[in-house]
Amino acid sequence: MAKLRTFLTVLLLSVLASTTLTTTASAETTPSSGWNNWSCRPSTEHPEPVVLVHGMGANHWDNFLTLAPTLRANGYCVYSQTYGKTLLGGLAGGLAPMADSAAELSTFVDRVRTATGAAKVDIVGHSEGTTVPAYYMKYLGGAAKVDDFVGFGSNFKGTTLNGLATLAEALKLQGLLTGVGCGACTDYLPGSAFLAKLNDGPVAVPGPTYTSIVTRYDTVVTPYTSGLLAPAPNVTNIVLQDTCGLDSAGHLGLAIDPNIAQLVLNRLGPEGSKPFRCRPFTTLGI
């Protein structure tokens, strides 16, 4: 019962965050900070525009209210969209089957490249925003169009949701998830056809650099090691607490974590990176 309460709390907070933010601004609203500014032209210092990819149940606006302005303030052209819409529309994205969402991402990346004149983009994603780009880069030609990929709260092998996914499988309830418009939910079940394809050989393919950041306090992606990529010359795995022992952020908290923002900036621009400064941060396991 405690595990059930934990999961429902995380899910409710995600939905409430989406609802609260979209009552004052549409999920498709273009932010005024220069984020989703289609007239932006990448600088010589930051030649690749950054495409942000949100997590399951979030939208392009609420997931990056902290990170997007930070990237823009550091000179990046920044873009995002709400993908994977189903019954809840733009309120809660990332619910459609993930292969379909990867195709949406492919179209959006091409739109960004055309608008900015950039040959490649950088991708920064949270949660499902790591899984969908991984599929895009591996199977939909994205490896030739992405320079750097940085994910946090990563998930490449699925999640048991603290055992709840295993219970759903045992009770044959996966069909209910699809029936309510969450094909991505069944894709995330360990052993799903989608995950089997993604993990047929290394997830990371030659071309882009991959950085995957995970937290030991993750109660959504369980085990948190599902977000670790197989070692390769173009792969860097970071367990947040190994870099900053004072940070106990959970899965959702990573989106507003100043330590994550520092790591993202340093991985996108290592030649101009600043010394990492660990800041105490917690979201009480959320």
Short mmCIF file of N, CA, C and O in Angstrom, two decimals, residues 21-82:
data_model
loop_
_atom_site.label_atom_id
_atom_site.label_comp_id
_atom_site.label_asym_id
_atom_site.label_seq_id
_atom_site.Cartn_x
_atom_site.Cartn_y
_atom_site.Cartn_z
N LEU A 21 -0.49 25.12 -14.38
CA LEU A 21 0.20 25.98 -15.32
C LEU A 21 -0.64 26.28 -16.53
O LEU A 21 -0.59 27.38 -17.07
N THR A 22 -1.42 25.33 -16.97
CA THR A 22 -2.17 25.55 -18.20
C THR A 22 -3.47 26.30 -17.97
O THR A 22 -4.15 26.66 -18.92
N THR A 23 -3.83 26.55 -16.72
CA THR A 23 -4.99 27.41 -16.49
C THR A 23 -4.65 28.86 -16.75
O THR A 23 -5.52 29.67 -17.04
N THR A 24 -3.37 29.20 -16.63
CA THR A 24 -2.96 30.59 -16.85
C THR A 24 -2.30 30.79 -18.20
O THR A 24 -2.17 31.90 -18.68
N ALA A 25 -1.86 29.70 -18.80
CA ALA A 25 -1.23 29.80 -20.13
C ALA A 25 -1.42 28.49 -20.85
O ALA A 25 -1.22 27.43 -20.28
N SER A 26 -1.83 28.57 -22.09
CA SER A 26 -2.00 27.37 -22.89
C SER A 26 -0.70 26.64 -23.00
O SER A 26 0.38 27.23 -23.03
N ALA A 27 -0.77 25.28 -23.08
CA ALA A 27 0.44 24.48 -23.22
C ALA A 27 1.15 24.77 -24.52
O ALA A 27 2.31 24.42 -24.69
N GLU A 28 0.48 25.42 -25.45
CA GLU A 28 1.11 25.74 -26.73
C GLU A 28 1.55 27.20 -26.80
O GLU A 28 1.98 27.68 -27.84
N THR A 29 1.40 27.93 -25.68
CA THR A 29 1.79 29.34 -25.68
C THR A 29 3.28 29.48 -25.94
O THR A 29 4.08 28.75 -25.39
N THR A 30 3.65 30.44 -26.76
CA THR A 30 5.06 30.72 -26.98
C THR A 30 5.58 31.59 -25.84
O THR A 30 5.10 32.70 -25.64
N PRO A 31 6.54 31.10 -25.05
CA PRO A 31 7.05 31.88 -23.94
C PRO A 31 7.69 33.19 -24.43
O PRO A 31 8.17 33.28 -25.55
N SER A 32 7.69 34.18 -23.57
CA SER A 32 8.18 35.50 -23.95
C SER A 32 9.67 35.65 -23.70
O SER A 32 10.24 36.69 -24.01
N SER A 33 10.33 34.64 -23.14
CA SER A 33 11.74 34.76 -22.77
C SER A 33 12.68 34.48 -23.93
O SER A 33 13.89 34.49 -23.76
N GLY A 34 12.16 34.25 -25.14
CA GLY A 34 13.01 33.88 -26.25
C GLY A 34 13.00 32.40 -26.51
O GLY A 34 13.55 31.92 -27.51
N TRP A 35 12.36 31.65 -25.65
CA TRP A 35 12.17 30.22 -25.83
C TRP A 35 11.09 30.01 -26.90
O TRP A 35 10.07 30.68 -26.91
N ASN A 36 11.35 29.14 -27.85
CA ASN A 36 10.48 28.94 -29.02
C ASN A 36 10.37 30.20 -29.88
O ASN A 36 9.33 30.51 -30.43
N ASN A 37 11.48 30.90 -29.96
CA ASN A 37 11.58 32.07 -30.83
C ASN A 37 12.10 31.58 -32.18
O ASN A 37 13.28 31.29 -32.34
N TRP A 38 11.21 31.53 -33.16
CA TRP A 38 11.57 30.96 -34.45
C TRP A 38 12.43 31.90 -35.30
O TRP A 38 12.85 31.53 -36.40
N SER A 39 12.71 33.08 -34.79
CA SER A 39 13.64 33.99 -35.46
C SER A 39 15.05 33.90 -34.89
O SER A 39 15.97 34.56 -35.38
N CYS A 40 15.22 33.09 -33.85
CA CYS A 40 16.53 32.95 -33.20
C CYS A 40 17.53 32.32 -34.18
O CYS A 40 17.19 31.38 -34.90
N ARG A 41 18.74 32.84 -34.17
CA ARG A 41 19.81 32.27 -34.98
C ARG A 41 20.95 31.84 -34.07
O ARG A 41 21.45 32.64 -33.28
N PRO A 42 21.36 30.59 -34.16
CA PRO A 42 22.43 30.10 -33.28
C PRO A 42 23.72 30.90 -33.44
O PRO A 42 24.06 31.34 -34.55
N SER A 43 24.41 31.08 -32.33
CA SER A 43 25.66 31.83 -32.33
C SER A 43 26.82 30.92 -32.70
O SER A 43 26.70 29.69 -32.73
N THR A 44 27.96 31.53 -32.96
CA THR A 44 29.17 30.74 -33.22
C THR A 44 29.55 29.92 -32.00
O THR A 44 30.01 28.78 -32.11
N GLU A 45 29.32 30.48 -30.83
CA GLU A 45 29.64 29.78 -29.58
C GLU A 45 28.72 28.59 -29.35
O GLU A 45 29.14 27.54 -28.85
N HIS A 46 27.44 28.73 -29.71
CA HIS A 46 26.47 27.65 -29.53
C HIS A 46 25.75 27.40 -30.86
O HIS A 46 24.62 27.83 -31.06
N PRO A 47 26.41 26.71 -31.77
CA PRO A 47 25.87 26.57 -33.13
C PRO A 47 24.67 25.64 -33.26
O PRO A 47 23.97 25.69 -34.27
N GLU A 48 24.45 24.78 -32.25
CA GLU A 48 23.31 23.86 -32.32
C GLU A 48 22.16 24.38 -31.46
O GLU A 48 22.35 24.60 -30.26
N PRO A 49 20.98 24.56 -32.03
CA PRO A 49 19.80 24.87 -31.20
C PRO A 49 19.49 23.68 -30.31
O PRO A 49 19.82 22.53 -30.63
N VAL A 50 18.84 23.96 -29.19
CA VAL A 50 18.51 22.90 -28.22
C VAL A 50 17.03 22.57 -28.33
O VAL A 50 16.17 23.46 -28.22
N VAL A 51 16.73 21.29 -28.52
CA VAL A 51 15.36 20.80 -28.52
C VAL A 51 15.11 20.10 -27.19
O VAL A 51 15.83 19.16 -26.82
N LEU A 52 14.11 20.59 -26.45
CA LEU A 52 13.75 20.02 -25.14
C LEU A 52 12.61 19.03 -25.32
O LEU A 52 11.63 19.32 -26.01
N VAL A 53 12.72 17.87 -24.68
CA VAL A 53 11.72 16.81 -24.83
C VAL A 53 11.20 16.44 -23.43
O VAL A 53 11.97 15.96 -22.59
N HIS A 54 9.93 16.68 -23.19
CA HIS A 54 9.34 16.53 -21.86
C HIS A 54 9.07 15.06 -21.51
O HIS A 54 9.20 14.16 -22.33
N GLY A 55 8.64 14.86 -20.27
CA GLY A 55 8.34 13.52 -19.78
C GLY A 55 6.87 13.14 -19.94
O GLY A 55 6.03 13.95 -20.37
N MET A 56 6.56 11.91 -19.57
CA MET A 56 5.19 11.40 -19.67
C MET A 56 4.25 12.17 -18.75
O MET A 56 4.55 12.40 -17.58
N GLY A 57 3.11 12.58 -19.29
CA GLY A 57 2.11 13.28 -18.50
C GLY A 57 2.37 14.76 -18.33
O GLY A 57 1.56 15.47 -17.75
N ALA A 58 3.50 15.23 -18.87
CA ALA A 58 3.82 16.66 -18.78
C ALA A 58 3.53 17.31 -20.13
O ALA A 58 2.93 16.70 -21.01
N ASN A 59 3.93 18.55 -20.27
CA ASN A 59 3.85 19.21 -21.57
C ASN A 59 5.10 20.05 -21.75
O ASN A 59 5.93 20.18 -20.85
N HIS A 60 5.25 20.62 -22.93
CA HIS A 60 6.50 21.30 -23.27
C HIS A 60 6.72 22.55 -22.44
O HIS A 60 7.85 23.04 -22.32
N TRP A 61 5.66 23.05 -21.82
CA TRP A 61 5.74 24.29 -21.06
C TRP A 61 6.13 24.03 -19.61
O TRP A 61 7.14 24.53 -19.12
N ASP A 62 5.35 23.17 -18.90
CA ASP A 62 5.60 23.03 -17.47
C ASP A 62 6.90 22.29 -17.16
O ASP A 62 7.55 22.56 -16.16
N ASN A 63 7.30 21.36 -18.01
CA ASN A 63 8.47 20.54 -17.70
C ASN A 63 9.77 21.36 -17.70
O ASN A 63 10.74 21.00 -17.04
N PHE A 64 9.77 22.49 -18.43
CA PHE A 64 11.02 23.21 -18.62
C PHE A 64 10.95 24.67 -18.23
O PHE A 64 11.71 25.50 -18.74
N LEU A 65 10.05 24.99 -17.30
CA LEU A 65 9.93 26.39 -16.86
C LEU A 65 11.20 26.90 -16.20
O LEU A 65 11.46 28.10 -16.18
N THR A 66 12.01 25.99 -15.66
CA THR A 66 13.28 26.38 -15.06
C THR A 66 14.43 26.26 -16.06
O THR A 66 15.22 27.19 -16.24
N LEU A 67 14.51 25.13 -16.72
CA LEU A 67 15.68 24.85 -17.57
C LEU A 67 15.69 25.66 -18.86
O LEU A 67 16.76 26.15 -19.28
N ALA A 68 14.55 25.82 -19.51
CA ALA A 68 14.53 26.54 -20.79
C ALA A 68 15.04 27.98 -20.67
O ALA A 68 15.91 28.39 -21.44
N PRO A 69 14.54 28.77 -19.71
CA PRO A 69 15.08 30.13 -19.58
C PRO A 69 16.57 30.15 -19.23
O PRO A 69 17.29 31.06 -19.63
N THR A 70 17.02 29.14 -18.47
CA THR A 70 18.44 29.07 -18.12
C THR A 70 19.29 28.86 -19.37
O THR A 70 20.32 29.53 -19.57
N LEU A 71 18.86 27.95 -20.23
CA LEU A 71 19.59 27.71 -21.48
C LEU A 71 19.56 28.95 -22.37
O LEU A 71 20.57 29.32 -22.97
N ARG A 72 18.39 29.58 -22.44
CA ARG A 72 18.28 30.78 -23.29
C ARG A 72 19.18 31.89 -22.76
O ARG A 72 19.84 32.59 -23.55
N ALA A 73 19.24 32.05 -21.44
CA ALA A 73 20.08 33.09 -20.85
C ALA A 73 21.56 32.83 -21.10
O ALA A 73 22.37 33.75 -21.05
N ASN A 74 21.90 31.58 -21.38
CA ASN A 74 23.29 31.23 -21.67
C ASN A 74 23.58 31.21 -23.17
O ASN A 74 24.62 30.70 -23.59
N GLY A 75 22.66 31.76 -23.96
CA GLY A 75 22.95 31.99 -25.36
C GLY A 75 22.48 30.95 -26.34
O GLY A 75 22.83 31.01 -27.53
N TYR A 76 21.65 29.99 -25.88
CA TYR A 76 21.16 28.95 -26.79
C TYR A 76 19.82 29.34 -27.40
O TYR A 76 18.99 29.98 -26.74
N CYS A 77 19.59 28.94 -28.64
CA CYS A 77 18.24 28.95 -29.20
C CYS A 77 17.54 27.70 -28.68
O CYS A 77 18.08 26.58 -28.81
N VAL A 78 16.36 27.86 -28.10
CA VAL A 78 15.70 26.77 -27.38
C VAL A 78 14.30 26.54 -27.91
O VAL A 78 13.52 27.49 -28.08
N TYR A 79 13.96 25.27 -28.14
CA TYR A 79 12.67 24.91 -28.72
C TYR A 79 12.08 23.68 -28.02
O TYR A 79 12.80 22.81 -27.55
N SER A 80 10.75 23.64 -28.01
CA SER A 80 10.07 22.48 -27.44
C SER A 80 8.66 22.40 -28.00
O SER A 80 8.12 23.39 -28.49
N GLN A 81 8.08 21.21 -27.93
CA GLN A 81 6.69 21.01 -28.32
C GLN A 81 6.10 19.95 -27.41
O GLN A 81 6.81 19.14 -26.83
N THR A 82 4.77 19.96 -27.30
CA THR A 82 4.08 18.89 -26.58
C THR A 82 3.79 17.78 -27.58
O THR A 82 3.04 17.98 -28.53
#
